[in-house]
């Protein structure tokens, strides 16, 4: 989906603010210029986005009920077009709405090829899955997640998988600390305290 001028509503109703329960499956990046808006709702377990959100304008995303987002570039930019400027081929979401509870959370995959993800305004519940170097599990793959502001009661969980090199409590604690260092909450520096962050080894 690419919005250079105007608005695209997908699975969000005519006004772009009422998410529906249709399956949506996107293989490719989301792109918005500063004059473009995209409203996208991924609200079913069969729904997914396989691509980045290269957003220089406004992209509002609902990710709920087991829907998945693989945050990895999936298109080639037309480098000769100097108007093709989004968020520098990193992902940026203007307003992100997760699930209403942990059970209805959406899932973000930060792969080894994932760059940083910035969310201006965050609400709801989300799980972020990270991989790691099996021989050095404190080396977590994928970019950071930065949340600007969060609504009251928001929750985000960062998870990596268990492997044989995590067989001691000390190593597990180091892995959890490395996961925690992938999350930045800017609102907290301004006195906001609306986001609960959790780290886990699956």
mmCIF file of C-alpha atoms in Angstrom:
data_model
loop_
_atom_site.group_PDB
_atom_site.id
_atom_site.type_symbol
_atom_site.label_atom_id
_atom_site.label_comp_id
_atom_site.label_asym_id
_atom_site.label_seq_id
_atom_site.Cartn_x
_atom_site.Cartn_y
_atom_site.Cartn_z
ATOM 1 C CA UNK A 1 0.000 0.000 0.000
ATOM 2 C CA UNK A 2 1.370 3.401 -0.949
ATOM 3 C CA UNK A 3 -0.235 6.759 -0.248
ATOM 4 C CA UNK A 4 1.447 9.715 -1.905
ATOM 5 C CA UNK A 5 -1.543 12.073 -1.660
ATOM 6 C CA UNK A 6 -4.834 11.193 0.036
ATOM 7 C CA UNK A 7 -6.021 8.384 2.276
ATOM 8 C CA UNK A 8 -6.183 4.590 2.015
ATOM 9 C CA UNK A 9 -8.556 2.768 4.374
ATOM 10 C CA UNK A 10 -8.134 -1.019 4.558
ATOM 11 C CA UNK A 11 -10.455 -2.971 6.839
ATOM 12 C CA UNK A 12 -11.186 0.198 8.844
ATOM 13 C CA UNK A 13 -14.517 1.442 7.446
ATOM 14 C CA UNK A 14 -15.183 4.485 5.309
ATOM 15 C CA UNK A 15 -13.978 6.895 7.999
ATOM 16 C CA UNK A 16 -10.799 4.924 8.680
ATOM 17 C CA UNK A 17 -11.389 4.522 12.409
ATOM 18 C CA UNK A 18 -13.644 1.442 12.819
ATOM 19 C CA UNK A 19 -11.632 -1.784 12.462
ATOM 20 C CA UNK A 20 -13.427 -4.738 10.889
ATOM 21 C CA UNK A 21 -12.782 -8.480 11.253
ATOM 22 C CA UNK A 22 -11.839 -9.387 7.682
ATOM 23 C CA UNK A 23 -8.669 -11.341 6.916
ATOM 24 C CA UNK A 24 -6.008 -9.017 5.447
ATOM 25 C CA UNK A 25 -2.760 -10.426 4.051
ATOM 26 C CA UNK A 26 -0.135 -8.013 2.733
ATOM 27 C CA UNK A 27 3.160 -9.092 1.183
ATOM 28 C CA UNK A 28 5.007 -5.818 0.739
ATOM 29 C CA UNK A 29 5.874 -2.570 2.436
ATOM 30 C CA UNK A 30 3.521 0.170 3.592
ATOM 31 C CA UNK A 31 4.570 3.598 2.308
ATOM 32 C CA UNK A 32 3.243 7.090 3.020
ATOM 33 C CA UNK A 33 4.544 10.494 2.000
ATOM 34 C CA UNK A 34 4.002 13.491 4.289
ATOM 35 C CA UNK A 35 0.809 14.173 2.312
ATOM 36 C CA UNK A 36 -0.459 10.591 2.623
ATOM 37 C CA UNK A 37 -2.477 8.658 5.206
ATOM 38 C CA UNK A 38 -3.013 4.908 5.577
ATOM 39 C CA UNK A 39 -5.435 3.312 8.028
ATOM 40 C CA UNK A 40 -4.890 -0.447 8.272
ATOM 41 C CA UNK A 41 -6.533 -2.990 10.584
ATOM 42 C CA UNK A 42 -5.067 -6.469 11.056
ATOM 43 C CA UNK A 43 -7.569 -8.010 13.446
ATOM 44 C CA UNK A 44 -7.665 -11.769 12.800
ATOM 45 C CA UNK A 45 -5.209 -14.590 13.404
ATOM 46 C CA UNK A 46 -4.949 -15.167 9.633
ATOM 47 C CA UNK A 47 -4.038 -11.519 8.973
ATOM 48 C CA UNK A 48 -0.477 -10.363 8.462
ATOM 49 C CA UNK A 49 1.824 -7.682 7.115
ATOM 50 C CA UNK A 50 5.152 -8.858 5.704
ATOM 51 C CA UNK A 51 6.997 -5.582 5.174
ATOM 52 C CA UNK A 52 8.019 -2.333 6.832
ATOM 53 C CA UNK A 53 5.933 0.783 7.494
ATOM 54 C CA UNK A 54 8.005 3.439 5.710
ATOM 55 C CA UNK A 55 5.971 6.387 6.916
ATOM 56 C CA UNK A 56 6.708 10.048 6.368
ATOM 57 C CA UNK A 57 3.059 11.010 6.835
ATOM 58 C CA UNK A 58 0.385 9.209 8.867
ATOM 59 C CA UNK A 59 -0.035 5.457 9.258
ATOM 60 C CA UNK A 60 -2.541 4.192 11.823
ATOM 61 C CA UNK A 61 -2.308 0.451 12.530
ATOM 62 C CA UNK A 62 -4.482 -1.964 14.489
ATOM 63 C CA UNK A 63 -2.678 -5.254 15.280
ATOM 64 C CA UNK A 64 -4.883 -7.573 17.295
ATOM 65 C CA UNK A 65 -6.114 -11.125 17.949
ATOM 66 C CA UNK A 66 -2.950 -12.922 16.884
ATOM 67 C CA UNK A 67 -2.402 -10.978 13.671
ATOM 68 C CA UNK A 68 1.287 -10.766 12.809
ATOM 69 C CA UNK A 69 3.637 -8.148 11.438
ATOM 70 C CA UNK A 70 7.034 -9.230 10.106
ATOM 71 C CA UNK A 71 8.933 -5.943 10.267
ATOM 72 C CA UNK A 72 11.358 -6.568 7.431
ATOM 73 C CA UNK A 73 11.769 -4.621 4.180
ATOM 74 C CA UNK A 74 9.959 -6.311 1.317
ATOM 75 C CA UNK A 75 10.164 -3.788 -1.538
ATOM 76 C CA UNK A 76 12.873 -2.018 -3.506
ATOM 77 C CA UNK A 77 12.833 1.781 -3.446
ATOM 78 C CA UNK A 78 13.043 3.846 -6.606
ATOM 79 C CA UNK A 79 16.196 5.647 -5.554
ATOM 80 C CA UNK A 80 16.138 8.165 -8.422
ATOM 81 C CA UNK A 81 12.851 9.665 -7.238
ATOM 82 C CA UNK A 82 13.705 12.254 -4.578
ATOM 83 C CA UNK A 83 10.028 12.453 -3.579
ATOM 84 C CA UNK A 84 10.101 8.834 -2.445
ATOM 85 C CA UNK A 85 10.895 9.821 1.148
ATOM 86 C CA UNK A 86 9.177 8.095 4.042
ATOM 87 C CA UNK A 87 10.865 7.324 7.361
ATOM 88 C CA UNK A 88 14.236 6.406 5.918
ATOM 89 C CA UNK A 89 13.218 2.802 5.207
ATOM 90 C CA UNK A 90 12.720 2.220 8.910
ATOM 91 C CA UNK A 91 9.290 1.563 10.363
ATOM 92 C CA UNK A 92 7.240 4.305 11.957
ATOM 93 C CA UNK A 93 3.595 4.015 13.044
ATOM 94 C CA UNK A 94 1.682 7.161 13.969
ATOM 95 C CA UNK A 95 -1.030 5.509 16.070
ATOM 96 C CA UNK A 96 -0.758 1.838 17.050
ATOM 97 C CA UNK A 97 -3.640 -0.069 18.661
ATOM 98 C CA UNK A 98 -2.895 -3.516 20.075
ATOM 99 C CA UNK A 99 -5.266 -6.044 21.602
ATOM 100 C CA UNK A 100 -7.634 -5.387 24.466
ATOM 101 C CA UNK A 101 -5.858 -7.990 26.620
ATOM 102 C CA UNK A 102 -2.811 -10.237 26.557
ATOM 103 C CA UNK A 103 -4.942 -13.005 25.024
ATOM 104 C CA UNK A 104 -5.951 -10.745 22.118
ATOM 105 C CA UNK A 105 -2.532 -9.220 21.490
ATOM 106 C CA UNK A 106 -1.004 -8.874 18.055
ATOM 107 C CA UNK A 107 2.514 -10.111 17.288
ATOM 108 C CA UNK A 108 5.471 -8.208 15.839
ATOM 109 C CA UNK A 109 8.446 -10.176 14.516
ATOM 110 C CA UNK A 110 11.745 -8.307 14.783
ATOM 111 C CA UNK A 111 14.016 -10.417 12.591
ATOM 112 C CA UNK A 112 17.772 -10.206 12.103
ATOM 113 C CA UNK A 113 17.017 -7.884 9.156
ATOM 114 C CA UNK A 114 14.575 -5.659 11.050
ATOM 115 C CA UNK A 115 15.564 -2.046 11.576
ATOM 116 C CA UNK A 116 14.321 0.175 14.395
ATOM 117 C CA UNK A 117 10.569 0.578 14.904
ATOM 118 C CA UNK A 118 9.126 3.868 16.181
ATOM 119 C CA UNK A 119 5.551 4.165 17.456
ATOM 120 C CA UNK A 120 4.418 7.712 18.104
ATOM 121 C CA UNK A 121 1.278 6.808 20.084
ATOM 122 C CA UNK A 122 0.691 3.327 21.512
ATOM 123 C CA UNK A 123 -2.207 1.565 23.221
ATOM 124 C CA UNK A 124 -3.290 -1.983 24.037
ATOM 125 C CA UNK A 125 -1.310 -5.230 24.273
ATOM 126 C CA UNK A 126 1.388 -6.461 21.883
ATOM 127 C CA UNK A 127 4.007 -9.205 21.805
ATOM 128 C CA UNK A 128 7.356 -8.562 20.087
ATOM 129 C CA UNK A 129 9.342 -11.663 19.117
ATOM 130 C CA UNK A 130 13.126 -11.417 18.824
ATOM 131 C CA UNK A 131 15.690 -13.951 17.694
ATOM 132 C CA UNK A 132 19.232 -14.176 19.031
ATOM 133 C CA UNK A 133 22.647 -15.646 18.320
ATOM 134 C CA UNK A 134 22.472 -19.265 19.517
ATOM 135 C CA UNK A 135 26.118 -19.310 20.593
ATOM 136 C CA UNK A 136 25.838 -15.906 22.304
ATOM 137 C CA UNK A 137 22.192 -15.531 23.334
ATOM 138 C CA UNK A 138 22.695 -12.045 24.779
ATOM 139 C CA UNK A 139 23.187 -10.871 21.174
ATOM 140 C CA UNK A 140 19.553 -10.085 20.337
ATOM 141 C CA UNK A 141 18.797 -9.683 16.627
ATOM 142 C CA UNK A 142 16.693 -6.848 15.210
ATOM 143 C CA UNK A 143 16.226 -3.145 15.848
ATOM 144 C CA UNK A 144 14.890 -1.315 18.877
ATOM 145 C CA UNK A 145 11.254 -0.469 19.592
ATOM 146 C CA UNK A 146 10.719 3.161 20.621
ATOM 147 C CA UNK A 147 7.332 4.290 21.953
ATOM 148 C CA UNK A 148 6.721 8.008 22.160
ATOM 149 C CA UNK A 149 3.545 8.126 24.228
ATOM 150 C CA UNK A 150 1.292 5.373 25.603
ATOM 151 C CA UNK A 151 -2.326 5.278 26.694
ATOM 152 C CA UNK A 152 -3.124 4.325 30.270
ATOM 153 C CA UNK A 153 -2.979 0.563 30.857
ATOM 154 C CA UNK A 154 -0.822 -0.212 27.820
ATOM 155 C CA UNK A 155 1.342 -3.327 27.809
ATOM 156 C CA UNK A 156 4.137 -4.672 25.615
ATOM 157 C CA UNK A 157 6.026 -7.964 25.984
ATOM 158 C CA UNK A 158 9.408 -8.694 24.389
ATOM 159 C CA UNK A 159 10.154 -12.404 23.947
ATOM 160 C CA UNK A 160 13.003 -14.547 22.700
ATOM 161 C CA UNK A 161 13.203 -18.340 22.490
ATOM 162 C CA UNK A 162 15.038 -20.645 24.872
ATOM 163 C CA UNK A 163 18.028 -22.696 23.766
ATOM 164 C CA UNK A 164 20.709 -24.877 25.342
ATOM 165 C CA UNK A 165 23.093 -21.981 26.006
ATOM 166 C CA UNK A 166 20.593 -20.458 28.442
ATOM 167 C CA UNK A 167 20.932 -23.230 31.026
ATOM 168 C CA UNK A 168 22.002 -20.969 33.897
ATOM 169 C CA UNK A 169 20.130 -18.283 35.792
ATOM 170 C CA UNK A 170 22.939 -15.795 35.212
ATOM 171 C CA UNK A 171 22.764 -16.197 31.430
ATOM 172 C CA UNK A 172 18.977 -16.023 31.467
ATOM 173 C CA UNK A 173 19.122 -12.763 33.427
ATOM 174 C CA UNK A 174 21.633 -11.351 30.943
ATOM 175 C CA UNK A 175 19.355 -12.315 28.047
ATOM 176 C CA UNK A 176 16.349 -10.684 29.729
ATOM 177 C CA UNK A 177 18.372 -7.539 30.337
ATOM 178 C CA UNK A 178 19.455 -7.483 26.680
ATOM 179 C CA UNK A 179 15.794 -7.777 25.665
ATOM 180 C CA UNK A 180 14.838 -4.928 27.993
ATOM 181 C CA UNK A 181 17.437 -2.739 26.316
ATOM 182 C CA UNK A 182 15.525 -3.109 23.036
ATOM 183 C CA UNK A 183 12.611 -1.043 24.373
ATOM 184 C CA UNK A 184 12.558 2.749 24.782
ATOM 185 C CA UNK A 185 9.615 4.661 26.277
ATOM 186 C CA UNK A 186 10.075 8.380 25.648
ATOM 187 C CA UNK A 187 6.942 9.445 27.507
ATOM 188 C CA UNK A 188 8.425 8.214 30.771
ATOM 189 C CA UNK A 189 11.093 10.925 30.601
ATOM 190 C CA UNK A 190 8.237 13.471 30.582
ATOM 191 C CA UNK A 191 6.511 12.013 33.639
ATOM 192 C CA UNK A 192 4.214 9.611 31.793
ATOM 193 C CA UNK A 193 3.829 6.163 33.374
ATOM 194 C CA UNK A 194 1.229 4.355 31.264
ATOM 195 C CA UNK A 195 3.233 1.491 29.756
ATOM 196 C CA UNK A 196 4.055 -1.846 31.358
ATOM 197 C CA UNK A 197 6.976 -3.576 29.687
ATOM 198 C CA UNK A 198 7.655 -7.281 30.178
ATOM 199 C CA UNK A 199 10.546 -9.443 28.977
ATOM 200 C CA UNK A 200 10.385 -13.229 28.672
ATOM 201 C CA UNK A 201 12.193 -16.311 27.447
ATOM 202 C CA UNK A 202 9.714 -18.628 25.759
#
